């Protein structure tokens, strides 16, 4: 078997396609066993969205319009959350080259969330019990987190691993588009594209070279793996 | 008893067994025609640690998207889109993705039950299914004219079976109603298509290839007809054409998600859509050098400008943009149809498409392959009158929650109390179920067989299949099976079907030779492929082209909207991701921020910030909204993208039943809607005016957004 080339996983968010429908949020939550916290906790800002849509209003009535920007963990190459963790729970994985959370190491200092410029990390303030028989739908590939643990988007690392194992078993390389995080798979507008950035021919690489590209808070030098393509006006693009 | 089997017979049987096993790849946990296998070959759903995927159809709304459910050890885990399905091509919306929270919902009805509805002293009790079938059988022996069926928009196979049953009995045909369909103006659209193009179908708009799209009221990115199809088309319209980015202009009084994504939002007066379309049509015809059809002359442009509040110059610019576009398209739905002028608007928009010659063209209008069933409020009203007059002895309800979904002004609740026998097949203890005599719970959609054949989002003839992905959790039974058993027990030879699967197989039999992307020599093989692929469709896209013989001289009478009195507002309601309200018991749909306001778990009233300031209202102030039909209370949300003379309340909350996550949150706008209908029989509520009274109380809404930066405050 040929030696495997490590993949550099990346995500492109095309804001011209994104409608702000929020299907990604639900797809993510049910794939990753993200608990719902209820009305009061959402009001306190303790909802556990791994991906959220930032909606900003622009303009004045009647030219007012919302802009939508889905924000998830940017999987920084130079991640501010990593060096501050006292227990090495926020680590960079060598194989996927993404930023992962080791839940059983986490002691809940929340330093990482404090240091994340994208507000991508969320904290389990409580244990969120699921009444029977709702536990039946929990995804067995993903750990169920308990109180006091930090969590965040993992690019659905369980799907990456599953795809890689399948390709290995079949003695081939992963095909472009074979591995998709839950949000990408669900996105009805096909605004999210996921793939290997180290393969210049992959769809995600091609889109990440678009003239419309930008990164969130680029000046911080965090080297995000998520590229945004800006929405275009009436006759631009 | 022992049978002697010769060695030769044994070999024959074994070979047959092997052949059958190879064929039954589509067989799942509920397979009724089980093939016996040695224990070393465990059924696929029992292989520990292995995922098994089943293709089925989403039933969270009537669109009928194809889903693939990942199961492990007999549990449904995640729901994914079926990549080959013509409606959604592997994509899903928030509602479809939470279907497992319905399946595993702790508040489901778990067994057939008798409730002491008429006499509170009578305790309810659980029944066996044999007793239940007897109850239904006795009910079916009532005088046929005094039997009524009220069904929802899904599933279609139940509707087909009940249609056959009522025909065999001589009873009135089943009636369908759904709040989502009512809010999207489905019946009006079907009626307009029937009047102009001759067949009662839903139109299919090829948004993906359109270059300039005018949308009147249709919130196709969130709730209208087939939101996943149209969202996919929207993405393609924006970035799929390398030559030109498609342009979208939306006309509606309150900015919906669709209008929020448009290049231009035109907030016209609610109820003036028909005037605008007619005026636009005149100018488009003139600009294209065509004679202006008589029907478009019903309104003068100046009059339209005055009624709609849209200046003439803007009307002219819009007409020019549309008339000069290479691929213009006009869409209509929702708030443009659910009003007294709705049928005029619908016909005018379809005629506008005909005017620019896009019928059957890329980026134009097509007709859905299957006939669509209307869901007219007018017929629900007629049913209520019959119930009220004591002309209904037994009412069967499935898939609809009229006490929540039908405007309270119609008096459904009082009429329901006058029906001596109400049999409800609800899976959840919703408002109507609690007021029924018998609860005979159907399986959850993920435990059911079935099909959807009316697929508004399919670009080709298609049927979508449902199959159980898990063994039923509780003592529930398929309603089709209950009705078939009851029909049999009633002693008459009413229906020639053995059970639900037999019924579906007989219905899909004609598809074997209908040119699908697969076929089979006989029904059992066809059936397993049908289950394996999650339905049947043709290999190539293609839909009937609508043909317009002749435009009528008039689309109907036009009533200009009446401006609200001093201190009153136009009131409207709309469907967001909670749809018709049946999604309110999915906790993740409750937790999901509303796309435009980011509010979770509750209802709100949208008020323009300027209006709120004039009234001295702040965010989270509880106000009372009163119409002649009732009143509701909700917290204020200052919404910058709504007309200052309009209030809006989302639909779907305000349940008094339906389980722990739905009950007691927000308000139900159906309590304040009028029971009137338009010329097509569809609910007409746009133009309703309401007054607003502060209550002096505050109830903070759980918002995800921060108000800092919007209004400079927290």
XYZ file of N, CA, C and O in Angstrom, chain B residues 338-461:
496
model
N -52.350 34.535 0.856
C -53.265 34.320 1.977
C -54.013 35.602 2.304
O -53.903 36.139 3.403
N -54.739 36.096 1.347
C -55.452 37.371 1.489
C -56.608 37.383 0.495
O -56.647 36.564 -0.420
N -57.534 38.308 0.656
C -58.693 38.324 -0.239
C -58.317 38.390 -1.720
O -58.990 37.804 -2.566
N -57.217 39.089 -2.060
C -56.817 39.189 -3.459
C -55.921 38.035 -3.902
O -55.367 38.063 -4.997
N -55.752 37.038 -3.051
C -54.752 36.002 -3.301
C -54.842 35.335 -4.653
O -53.827 35.177 -5.346
N -56.048 34.958 -5.046
C -56.178 34.226 -6.302
C -55.833 35.120 -7.489
O -55.281 34.669 -8.489
N -56.140 36.405 -7.382
C -55.776 37.352 -8.444
C -54.250 37.427 -8.539
O -53.669 37.328 -9.631
N -53.599 37.585 -7.393
C -52.133 37.673 -7.378
C -51.521 36.427 -7.999
O -50.615 36.519 -8.829
N -52.002 35.268 -7.571
C -51.410 34.015 -8.056
C -51.545 33.910 -9.569
O -50.575 33.604 -10.278
N -52.743 34.193 -10.098
C -52.931 34.107 -11.547
C -52.095 35.146 -12.269
O -51.505 34.881 -13.314
N -52.050 36.358 -11.686
C -51.311 37.432 -12.351
C -49.822 37.098 -12.426
O -49.174 37.347 -13.449
N -49.275 36.500 -11.346
C -47.845 36.181 -11.376
C -47.573 35.066 -12.380
O -46.601 35.126 -13.152
N -48.442 34.051 -12.414
C -48.250 32.985 -13.410
C -48.367 33.554 -14.819
O -47.600 33.203 -15.723
N -49.320 34.482 -15.009
C -49.494 35.091 -16.326
C -48.296 35.971 -16.678
O -47.919 36.079 -17.852
N -47.699 36.588 -15.651
C -46.508 37.411 -15.888
C -45.377 36.541 -16.432
O -44.642 36.948 -17.336
N -45.265 35.335 -15.909
C -44.269 34.403 -16.439
C -44.585 34.049 -17.889
O -43.682 33.974 -18.725
N -45.864 33.829 -18.163
C -46.253 33.503 -19.537
C -45.928 34.673 -20.467
O -45.497 34.485 -21.603
N -46.110 35.876 -19.936
C -45.877 37.085 -20.722
C -44.424 37.171 -21.190
O -44.139 37.570 -22.319
N -43.491 36.806 -20.299
C -42.087 36.871 -20.692
C -41.628 35.554 -21.305
O -40.436 35.360 -21.562
N -42.573 34.659 -21.538
C -42.271 33.449 -22.307
C -41.340 32.471 -21.628
O -40.507 31.858 -22.287
N -41.451 32.304 -20.323
C -40.547 31.353 -19.670
C -41.227 30.039 -19.306
O -40.644 29.224 -18.590
N -42.450 29.797 -19.780
C -43.132 28.543 -19.441
C -42.387 27.382 -20.096
O -42.197 27.358 -21.305
N -41.966 26.447 -19.266
C -41.270 25.274 -19.788
C -39.865 25.559 -20.270
O -39.232 24.706 -20.888
N -39.343 26.764 -20.029
C -37.983 27.115 -20.443
C -37.028 26.982 -19.260
O -37.459 27.060 -18.115
N -35.723 26.820 -19.514
C -34.777 26.838 -18.389
C -34.918 28.154 -17.622
O -35.027 29.218 -18.233
N -34.945 28.066 -16.320
C -35.144 29.268 -15.521
C -36.585 29.737 -15.521
O -36.858 30.885 -15.197
N -37.511 28.865 -15.882
C -38.909 29.273 -15.975
C -39.827 28.435 -15.108
O -39.426 27.905 -14.077
N -41.068 28.339 -15.544
C -42.106 27.678 -14.751
C -42.472 26.339 -15.374
O -42.647 26.245 -16.601
N -42.573 25.329 -14.542
C -43.016 24.002 -14.960
C -44.175 23.589 -14.056
O -44.507 24.286 -13.104
N -44.759 22.456 -14.361
C -45.787 21.919 -13.471
C -45.244 20.665 -12.806
O -44.561 19.865 -13.445
N -45.560 20.495 -11.514
C -45.149 19.270 -10.827
C -45.790 18.074 -11.499
O -46.892 18.162 -12.042
N -45.078 16.942 -11.426
C -45.543 15.769 -12.160
C -46.833 15.199 -11.578
O -47.676 14.684 -12.306
N -46.987 15.272 -10.264
C -48.151 14.655 -9.641
C -49.216 15.702 -9.333
O -48.892 16.858 -9.065
N -50.449 15.272 -9.369
C -51.532 16.170 -8.982
C -51.390 16.485 -7.495
O -50.924 15.665 -6.721
N -51.759 17.697 -7.112
C -51.623 18.098 -5.712
C -53.000 18.197 -5.076
O -53.959 18.582 -5.725
N -53.076 17.814 -3.804
C -54.347 17.925 -3.098
C -54.439 19.290 -2.443
O -53.548 19.663 -1.688
N -55.487 20.031 -2.703
C -55.643 21.305 -1.992
C -56.020 21.069 -0.534
O -56.474 19.989 -0.157
N -55.800 22.081 0.279
C -56.102 21.993 1.710
C -56.938 23.198 2.104
O -56.496 24.035 2.872
N -58.121 23.314 1.529
C -58.864 24.566 1.702
C -59.489 24.728 3.078
O -60.109 23.802 3.610
N -59.335 25.922 3.613
C -59.975 26.254 4.879
C -61.494 26.274 4.705
O -62.241 25.931 5.623
N -61.939 26.647 3.501
C -63.388 26.725 3.255
C -64.053 25.380 3.528
O -65.163 25.322 4.052
N -63.362 24.282 3.180
C -63.979 22.968 3.402
C -63.907 22.559 4.873
O -64.783 21.848 5.351
N -62.855 23.009 5.542
C -62.805 22.768 6.993
C -63.988 23.485 7.647
O -64.644 22.966 8.549
N -64.231 24.685 7.144
C -65.363 25.470 7.658
C -66.677 24.718 7.440
O -67.517 24.631 8.337
N -66.832 24.131 6.246
C -68.046 23.375 5.956
C -68.157 22.171 6.890
O -69.245 21.845 7.371
N -67.005 21.537 7.159
C -67.010 20.405 8.082
C -67.429 20.854 9.480
O -68.232 20.196 10.147
N -66.896 21.996 9.902
C -67.249 22.522 11.225
C -68.750 22.777 11.304
O -69.392 22.452 12.303
N -69.302 23.305 10.216
C -70.752 23.560 10.222
C -71.537 22.262 10.338
O -72.532 22.173 11.052
N -71.060 21.224 9.612
C -71.741 19.920 9.705
C -71.627 19.360 11.124
O -72.586 18.799 11.668
N -70.441 19.501 11.705
C -70.249 19.001 13.073
C -71.163 19.751 14.033
O -71.803 19.168 14.908
N -71.208 21.054 13.842
C -72.003 21.915 14.712
C -73.486 21.550 14.617
O -74.200 21.533 15.607
N -73.912 21.192 13.386
C -75.323 20.853 13.175
C -75.634 19.414 13.584
O -76.741 18.931 13.375
N -74.616 18.732 14.148
C -74.854 17.346 14.582
C -74.961 16.373 13.429
O -75.595 15.321 13.543
N -74.337 16.714 12.277
C -74.440 15.829 11.113
C -73.256 14.879 10.998
O -73.143 14.157 10.014
N -72.342 14.952 11.960
C -71.191 14.044 11.922
C -71.263 13.144 13.148
O -71.252 13.616 14.280
N -71.326 11.839 12.890
C -71.387 10.878 13.992
C -70.006 10.451 14.436
O -69.781 10.145 15.602
N -69.098 10.369 13.461
C -67.748 9.941 13.812
C -66.746 10.744 12.994
O -66.909 10.934 11.789
N -65.733 11.246 13.692
C -64.680 12.015 13.034
C -63.360 11.301 13.268
O -62.973 11.027 14.401
N -62.677 10.982 12.156
C -61.343 10.379 12.238
C -60.314 11.477 11.960
O -60.455 12.229 10.993
N -59.294 11.558 12.799
C -58.269 12.589 12.619
C -56.903 11.922 12.543
O -56.574 11.070 13.372
N -56.123 12.325 11.558
C -54.746 11.820 11.454
C -53.837 12.908 10.898
O -54.167 13.565 9.920
N -52.695 13.105 11.548
C -51.653 13.965 10.985
C -51.971 15.442 10.994
O -51.315 16.209 10.289
N -52.961 15.856 11.743
C -53.293 17.282 11.806
C -53.820 17.573 13.201
O -54.369 16.693 13.858
N -53.594 18.783 13.633
C -53.963 19.189 14.989
C -54.875 20.412 14.883
O -54.441 21.530 15.124
N -56.143 20.197 14.480
C -56.987 21.358 14.149
C -57.177 22.345 15.295
O -57.295 23.541 15.035
N -57.159 21.877 16.543
C -57.375 22.831 17.633
C -56.213 23.801 17.761
O -56.326 24.854 18.385
N -55.059 23.456 17.187
C -53.930 24.370 17.191
C -53.783 25.081 15.850
O -53.501 26.272 15.800
N -53.997 24.353 14.773
C -53.641 24.862 13.452
C -54.734 25.679 12.778
O -54.451 26.514 11.924
N -55.989 25.382 13.090
C -57.088 26.087 12.441
C -57.377 27.353 13.243
O -57.361 27.310 14.469
N -57.640 28.490 12.579
C -57.966 29.699 13.350
C -59.081 29.418 14.357
O -60.102 28.817 14.013
N -58.857 29.851 15.586
C -59.833 29.567 16.644
C -61.194 30.147 16.309
O -62.222 29.619 16.719
N -61.184 31.236 15.502
C -62.444 31.897 15.150
C -63.386 30.980 14.390
O -64.584 31.243 14.298
N -62.847 29.901 13.835
C -63.691 28.972 13.080
C -64.579 28.144 14.009
O -65.552 27.540 13.560
N -64.235 28.087 15.281
C -65.069 27.359 16.241
C -64.914 25.861 16.165
O -65.870 25.113 16.395
N -63.708 25.388 15.836
C -63.526 23.943 15.720
C -63.724 23.251 17.057
O -64.306 22.179 17.135
N -63.254 23.895 18.119
C -63.306 23.249 19.436
C -64.746 22.982 19.876
O -65.077 21.875 20.315
N -65.598 23.997 19.707
C -67.004 23.820 20.101
C -67.663 22.752 19.241
O -68.455 21.935 19.729
N -67.314 22.770 17.949
C -67.917 21.796 17.041
C -67.459 20.382 17.372
O -68.235 19.422 17.284
N -66.177 20.257 17.780
C -65.634 18.939 18.102
C -66.401 18.328 19.282
O -66.658 17.123 19.315
N -66.780 19.177 20.232
C -67.505 18.682 21.397
C -68.870 18.119 21.011
O -69.461 17.347 21.759
N -69.383 18.523 19.838
C -70.698 18.048 19.417
C -70.622 16.739 18.635
O -71.649 16.190 18.260
N -69.410 16.273 18.347
C -69.286 15.008 17.623
C -69.255 13.881 18.644
O -68.417 13.877 19.544
N -70.185 12.924 18.532
C -70.259 11.895 19.573
C -69.036 10.980 19.634
O -68.719 10.448 20.683
N -68.359 10.789 18.506
C -67.223 9.866 18.511
C -66.071 10.482 17.725
O -66.190 10.729 16.517
N -64.962 10.755 18.419
C -63.772 11.295 17.758
C -62.637 10.306 17.934
O -62.256 9.982 19.060
N -62.141 9.791 16.822
C -61.048 8.817 16.862
C -59.821 9.484 16.282
O -59.825 9.970 15.151
N -58.749 9.554 17.083
C -57.548 10.287 16.677
C -56.372 9.319 16.596
O -56.140 8.540 17.513
N -55.638 9.397 15.482
C -54.491 8.502 15.293
C -53.169 9.201 15.618
O -52.120 8.825 15.113
N -53.225 10.241 16.423
C -52.041 11.054 16.699
C -50.958 10.265 17.421
O -51.243 9.403 18.252
N -49.714 10.593 17.110
C -48.591 9.967 17.793
C -48.251 10.704 19.082
O -47.578 10.173 19.953
N -48.694 11.969 19.165
C -48.381 12.792 20.337
C -49.662 13.303 20.978
O -50.648 13.527 20.291
N -49.639 13.508 22.277
C -50.828 14.055 22.944
C -50.964 15.543 22.645
O -50.682 16.385 23.488
N -51.368 15.879 21.427
C -51.525 17.287 21.074
C -52.906 17.790 21.520
O -53.687 17.037 22.105
N -53.175 19.049 21.237
C -54.412 19.681 21.723
C -55.648 18.894 21.291
O -56.565 18.669 22.078
N -55.673 18.471 20.033
C -56.838 17.760 19.517
C -56.922 16.352 20.117
O -58.009 15.870 20.422
N -55.769 15.713 20.286
C -55.774 14.355 20.834
C -56.407 14.344 22.223
O -57.166 13.442 22.568
N -56.100 15.378 23.011
C -56.654 15.415 24.367
C -58.160 15.585 24.367
O -58.818 15.281 25.345
N -58.706 16.081 23.257
C -60.153 16.281 23.173
C -60.817 15.193 22.338
O -61.924 15.383 21.848
N -60.128 14.078 22.109
C -60.699 12.986 21.324
C -61.140 11.866 22.255
O -60.660 11.757 23.384
N -62.043 11.016 21.743
C -62.503 9.893 22.568
C -61.475 8.778 22.606
O -61.184 8.213 23.644
N -60.963 8.457 21.425
C -60.027 7.346 21.339
C -58.720 7.823 20.746
O -58.705 8.602 19.792
N -57.631 7.343 21.299
C -56.319 7.582 20.728
C -55.786 6.247 20.235
O -55.553 5.335 21.037
N -55.632 6.136 18.920
C -55.078 4.917 18.349
C -53.770 5.282 17.669
O -53.715 5.482 16.461
N -52.690 5.412 18.446
C -51.470 6.035 17.919
C -50.868 5.296 16.728
O -50.716 4.080 16.747
N -50.558 6.072 15.715
C -49.831 5.576 14.554
C -48.358 5.463 14.952
O -47.915 6.069 15.920
N -47.593 4.694 14.156
C -46.141 4.661 14.362
C -45.574 6.054 14.097
O -46.162 6.847 13.371
N -44.390 6.306 14.641
C -43.678 7.521 14.258
C -43.210 7.326 12.805
O -43.058 6.201 12.348
N -43.002 8.419 12.054
C -42.610 8.260 10.640
C -41.374 7.374 10.454
O -41.257 6.699 9.446
N -40.476 7.365 11.433
C -39.269 6.546 11.277
C -39.548 5.071 11.557
O -38.654 4.233 11.447
N -40.777 4.747 11.947
C -41.145 3.341 12.159
C -42.154 2.875 11.117
O -42.739 1.815 11.260
N -42.383 3.712 10.099
C -43.528 3.472 9.219
C -43.147 3.143 7.794
O -42.130 3.613 7.282
N -44.014 2.385 7.153
C -44.005 2.268 5.699
C -44.848 3.399 5.127
O -45.631 4.025 5.836
N -44.706 3.618 3.832
C -45.554 4.615 3.201
C -44.925 5.178 1.955
O -43.900 4.674 1.482
N -45.553 6.191 1.426
C -44.952 6.925 0.320
C -45.495 8.331 0.270
O -46.552 8.620 0.815
N -44.742 9.228 -0.346
C -45.200 10.570 -0.695
C -45.096 10.638 -2.214
O -44.051 10.357 -2.772
N -46.178 10.995 -2.877
C -46.078 11.061 -4.334
C -46.286 12.471 -4.867
O -46.076 12.751 -6.030
N -46.714 13.379 -3.993
C -46.876 14.752 -4.423
C -45.651 15.524 -3.938
O -45.568 15.940 -2.807
N -44.650 15.651 -4.800
C -43.371 16.222 -4.399
C -43.159 17.538 -5.140
O -42.752 17.558 -6.302
N -43.431 18.637 -4.441
C -43.396 19.950 -5.092
C -41.988 20.320 -5.537
O -41.814 21.142 -6.426
N -40.965 19.721 -4.920
C -39.604 20.131 -5.234
C -38.900 19.221 -6.223
O -37.712 19.399 -6.480
N -39.589 18.242 -6.768
C -38.915 17.301 -7.656
C -38.912 17.828 -9.086
O -39.931 18.293 -9.582
N -37.763 17.724 -9.740
C -37.670 18.191 -11.118
C -38.028 17.098 -12.115
O -37.765 17.218 -13.296
N -38.590 15.997 -11.625
C -38.939 14.866 -12.484
C -40.053 14.081 -11.802
O -40.268 14.236 -10.608
N -40.734 13.204 -12.561
C -41.735 12.356 -11.893
C -41.046 11.511 -10.835
O -40.021 10.887 -11.113
